[in-house]
Coordinates of C-alpha atoms in Angstrom, one line a residue:
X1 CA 0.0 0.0 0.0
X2 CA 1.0 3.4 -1.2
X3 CA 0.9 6.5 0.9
X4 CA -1.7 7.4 -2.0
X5 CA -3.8 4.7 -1.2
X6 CA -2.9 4.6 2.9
X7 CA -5.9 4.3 5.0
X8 CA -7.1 5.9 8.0
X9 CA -6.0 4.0 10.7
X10 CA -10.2 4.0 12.1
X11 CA -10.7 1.7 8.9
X12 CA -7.5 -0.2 9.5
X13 CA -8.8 -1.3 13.1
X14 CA -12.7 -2.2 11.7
X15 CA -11.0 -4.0 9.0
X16 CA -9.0 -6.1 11.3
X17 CA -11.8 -6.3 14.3
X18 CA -13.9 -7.1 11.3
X19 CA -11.2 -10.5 10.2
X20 CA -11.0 -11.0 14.4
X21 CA -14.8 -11.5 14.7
X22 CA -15.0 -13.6 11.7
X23 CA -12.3 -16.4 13.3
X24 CA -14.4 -15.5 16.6
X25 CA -17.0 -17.2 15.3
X26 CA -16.0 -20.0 14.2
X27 CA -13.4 -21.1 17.1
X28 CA -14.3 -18.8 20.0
X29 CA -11.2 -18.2 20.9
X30 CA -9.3 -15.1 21.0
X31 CA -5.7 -16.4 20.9
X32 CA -6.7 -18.4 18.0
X33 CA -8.4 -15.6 15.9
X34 CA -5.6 -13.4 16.5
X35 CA -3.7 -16.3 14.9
X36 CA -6.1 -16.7 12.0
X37 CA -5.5 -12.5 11.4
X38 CA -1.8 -12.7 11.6
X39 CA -2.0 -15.1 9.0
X40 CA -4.3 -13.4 6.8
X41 CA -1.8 -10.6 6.8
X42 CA 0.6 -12.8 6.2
X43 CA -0.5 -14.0 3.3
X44 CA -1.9 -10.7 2.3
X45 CA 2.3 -9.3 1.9
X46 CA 3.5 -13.2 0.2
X47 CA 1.5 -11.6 -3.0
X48 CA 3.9 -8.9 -5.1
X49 CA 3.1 -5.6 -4.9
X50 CA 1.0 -6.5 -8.6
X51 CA -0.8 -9.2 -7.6
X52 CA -2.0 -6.3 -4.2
X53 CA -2.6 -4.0 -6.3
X54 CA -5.0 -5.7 -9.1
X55 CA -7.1 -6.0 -6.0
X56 CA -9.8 -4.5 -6.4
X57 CA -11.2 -4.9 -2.7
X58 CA -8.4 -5.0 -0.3
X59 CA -11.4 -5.8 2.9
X60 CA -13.0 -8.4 1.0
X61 CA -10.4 -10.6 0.0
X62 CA -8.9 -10.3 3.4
X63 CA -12.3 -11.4 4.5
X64 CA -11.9 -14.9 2.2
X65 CA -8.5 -15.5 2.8
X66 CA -9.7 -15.6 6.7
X67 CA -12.9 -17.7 6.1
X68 CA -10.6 -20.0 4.4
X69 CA -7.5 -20.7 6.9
X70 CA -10.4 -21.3 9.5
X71 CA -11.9 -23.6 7.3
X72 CA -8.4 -25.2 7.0
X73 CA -7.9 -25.3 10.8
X74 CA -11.5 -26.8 11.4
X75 CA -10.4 -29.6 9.0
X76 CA -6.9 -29.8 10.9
X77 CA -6.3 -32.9 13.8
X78 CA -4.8 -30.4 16.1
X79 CA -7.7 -29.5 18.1
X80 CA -6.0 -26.3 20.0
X81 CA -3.9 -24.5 16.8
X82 CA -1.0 -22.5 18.2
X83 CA 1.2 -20.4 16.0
X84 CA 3.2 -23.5 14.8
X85 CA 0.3 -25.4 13.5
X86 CA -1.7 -22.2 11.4
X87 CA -2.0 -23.2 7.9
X88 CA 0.4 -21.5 6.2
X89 CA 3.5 -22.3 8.2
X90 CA 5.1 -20.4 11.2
X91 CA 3.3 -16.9 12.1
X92 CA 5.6 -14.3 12.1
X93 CA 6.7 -13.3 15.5
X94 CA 6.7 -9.4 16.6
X95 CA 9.1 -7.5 14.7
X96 CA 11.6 -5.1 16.6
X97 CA 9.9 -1.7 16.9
X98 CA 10.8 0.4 14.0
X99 CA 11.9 3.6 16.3
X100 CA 15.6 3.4 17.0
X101 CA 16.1 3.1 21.5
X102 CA 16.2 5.9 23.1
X103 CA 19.6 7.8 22.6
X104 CA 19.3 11.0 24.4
X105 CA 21.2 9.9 27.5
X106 CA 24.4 11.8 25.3
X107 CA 22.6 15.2 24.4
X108 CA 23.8 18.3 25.9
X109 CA 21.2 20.4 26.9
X110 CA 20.4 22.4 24.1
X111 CA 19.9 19.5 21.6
X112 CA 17.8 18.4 24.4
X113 CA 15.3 21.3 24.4
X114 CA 15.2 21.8 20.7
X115 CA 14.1 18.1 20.1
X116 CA 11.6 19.0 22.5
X117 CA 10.6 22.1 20.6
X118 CA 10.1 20.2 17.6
X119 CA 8.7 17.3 18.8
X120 CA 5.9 19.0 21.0
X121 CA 5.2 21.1 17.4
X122 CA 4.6 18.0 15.5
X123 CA 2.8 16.3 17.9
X124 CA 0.9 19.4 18.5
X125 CA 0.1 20.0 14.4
X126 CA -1.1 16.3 14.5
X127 CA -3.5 16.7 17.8
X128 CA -4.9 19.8 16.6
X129 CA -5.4 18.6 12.6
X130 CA -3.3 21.5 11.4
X131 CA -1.5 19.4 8.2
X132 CA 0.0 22.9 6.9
X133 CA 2.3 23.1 10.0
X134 CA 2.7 19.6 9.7
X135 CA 4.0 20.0 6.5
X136 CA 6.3 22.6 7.6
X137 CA 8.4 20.7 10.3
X138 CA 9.0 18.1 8.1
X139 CA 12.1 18.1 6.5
X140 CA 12.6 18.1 2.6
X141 CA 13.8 14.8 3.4
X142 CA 12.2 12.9 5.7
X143 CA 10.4 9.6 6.2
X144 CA 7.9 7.6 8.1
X145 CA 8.1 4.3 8.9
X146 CA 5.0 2.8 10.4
X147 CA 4.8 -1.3 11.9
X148 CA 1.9 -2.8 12.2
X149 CA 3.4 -6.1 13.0
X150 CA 1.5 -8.2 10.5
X151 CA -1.8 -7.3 12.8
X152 CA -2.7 -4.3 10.8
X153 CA -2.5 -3.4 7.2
X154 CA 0.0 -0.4 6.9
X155 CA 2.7 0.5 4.1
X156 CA 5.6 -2.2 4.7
X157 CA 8.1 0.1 3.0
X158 CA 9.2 3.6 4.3
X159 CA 7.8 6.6 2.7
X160 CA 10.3 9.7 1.4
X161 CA 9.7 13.0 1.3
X162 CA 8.2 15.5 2.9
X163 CA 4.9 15.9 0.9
X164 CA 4.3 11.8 1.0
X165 CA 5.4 12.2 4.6
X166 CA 2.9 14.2 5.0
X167 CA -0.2 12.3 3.4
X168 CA 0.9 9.0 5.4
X169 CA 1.0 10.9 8.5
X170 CA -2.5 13.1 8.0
X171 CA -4.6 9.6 6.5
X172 CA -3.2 7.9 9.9
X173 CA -3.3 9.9 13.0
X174 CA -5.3 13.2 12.0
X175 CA -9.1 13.7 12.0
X176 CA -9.6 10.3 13.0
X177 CA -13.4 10.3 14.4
X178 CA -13.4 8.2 17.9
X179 CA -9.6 8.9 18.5
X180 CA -7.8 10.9 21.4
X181 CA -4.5 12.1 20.6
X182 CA -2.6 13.1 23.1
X183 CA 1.1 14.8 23.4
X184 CA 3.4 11.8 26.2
X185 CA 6.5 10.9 26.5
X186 CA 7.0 8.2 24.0
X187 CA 10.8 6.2 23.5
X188 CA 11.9 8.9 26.9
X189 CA 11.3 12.0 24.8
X190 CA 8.0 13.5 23.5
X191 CA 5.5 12.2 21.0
X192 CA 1.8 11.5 20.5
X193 CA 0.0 8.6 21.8
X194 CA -3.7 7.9 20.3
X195 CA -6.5 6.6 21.6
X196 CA -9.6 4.9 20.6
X197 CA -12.1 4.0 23.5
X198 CA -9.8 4.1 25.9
X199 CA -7.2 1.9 24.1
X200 CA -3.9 2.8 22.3
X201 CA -4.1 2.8 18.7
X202 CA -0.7 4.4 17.7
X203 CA 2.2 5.7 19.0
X204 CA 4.2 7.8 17.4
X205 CA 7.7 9.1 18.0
X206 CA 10.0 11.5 16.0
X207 CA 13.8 11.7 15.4
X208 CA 15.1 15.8 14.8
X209 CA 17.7 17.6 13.3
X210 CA 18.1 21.6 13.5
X211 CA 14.5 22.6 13.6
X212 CA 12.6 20.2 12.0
X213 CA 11.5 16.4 12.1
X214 CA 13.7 14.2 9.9
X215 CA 11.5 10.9 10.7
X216 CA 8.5 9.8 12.1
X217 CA 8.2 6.5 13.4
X218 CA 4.6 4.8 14.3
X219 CA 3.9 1.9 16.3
X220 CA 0.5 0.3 15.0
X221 CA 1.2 -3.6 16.2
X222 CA -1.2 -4.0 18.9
X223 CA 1.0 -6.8 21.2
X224 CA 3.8 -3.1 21.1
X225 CA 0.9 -1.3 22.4
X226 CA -0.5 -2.6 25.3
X227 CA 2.0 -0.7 28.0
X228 CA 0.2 2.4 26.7
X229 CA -3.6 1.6 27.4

């Protein structure tokens, strides 16, 4: 998926609580469904970026691929599927968090505060829905790399520039109806943490250089996110 074609991140959450309740159904069980949606997703990024994009319904055939591998695990011996035994093979385990660790232990001062200048101004462009200041903190060169750990359908390749930057950012975390954002301290610096019913959605942290943001980094993998609810 494209930063033309990204999605807001509300319709990224129905679309997987929509694949959850469908493997919900069928086995009842919440480890397994989430199971059943890793490997959706899974199979969803084994097709080349043609074959994803002479779809013409993203949702829908997520929503056979799913019917399917349940059908597969009704018909498997196993009676308790764990990630070993999903059809398909292994389920990819969490990926590292795409943010770098925390570094700032080695900042003087000054490079200190003017991070958290920056920061608070992009996290304060994004709470408030203000994409032309958005635009203008980014750098000419900047990117965003979002993870969704194969339990959401994001953009698996970093976005350059900061006009795509830009689009990524505003179709995930602005003007999202039922989320909170809210300026914390994400990665022991600031960032933006959103929230939908009471849960985190995403969490987003920045890297800076001179005055303006140089890359945004946003954590979308619910199993990353649970610390934050």
């Amino acid at each position: 998926m494209t930063e033309a074609g990204a999605e807001s991140l509300a319709e990224m959450l129905d679309e997987r609580q929509h694949l959850l309740e469908i493997a919900l159904c069928m086995f009842g069980s919440d480890t397994t469904a989430d199971h059943v949606v890793q490997e959706t997703y899974r199979r969803w990024y084994a097709l080349d970026e043609e074959e994803r994009a002479d779809i013409a319904v993203p949702r829908a055939w997520l929503t056979r691929t799913a019917g399917s591998i349940c059908l597969e695990l009704l018909a498997d011996p196993n009676p308790n599927p764990d990630p070993d035994h999903v059809p398909g093979g292994r389920v990819p385990r969490a990926q590292p968090a795409p943010y770098p660790a925390s570094h700032r232990a080695g900042y003087g001062p000054e490079m200190l505060a003017r991070h958290e200048r920056v920061a608070r101004r992009f996290a304060a462009a994004c709470q408030a829905g203000d994409t032309e200041t958005l635009r203008e903190v980014l750098a000419a060169d900047a990117i965003v790399v979002s993870d969704g750990g194969g339990k959401v359908r994001v953009a698996v390749r970093p976005t350059y520039g900061a006009d795509a930057v830009a689009r990524v950012v505003t179709a995930l975390l602005i003007d999202q109806p039922g989320t909170e954002p809210a300026i914390g301290s994400v990665n022991g610096g600031t960032g933006l943490v959103l929230r939908r019913a009471g849960k985190a959605v995403a969490v987003v942290s920045v890297s800076v250089a001179g005055a303006e943001v140089t890359a945004v980094w946003i954590i979308l993998n619910p199993d990353k996110l649970q610390r934050w609810h």
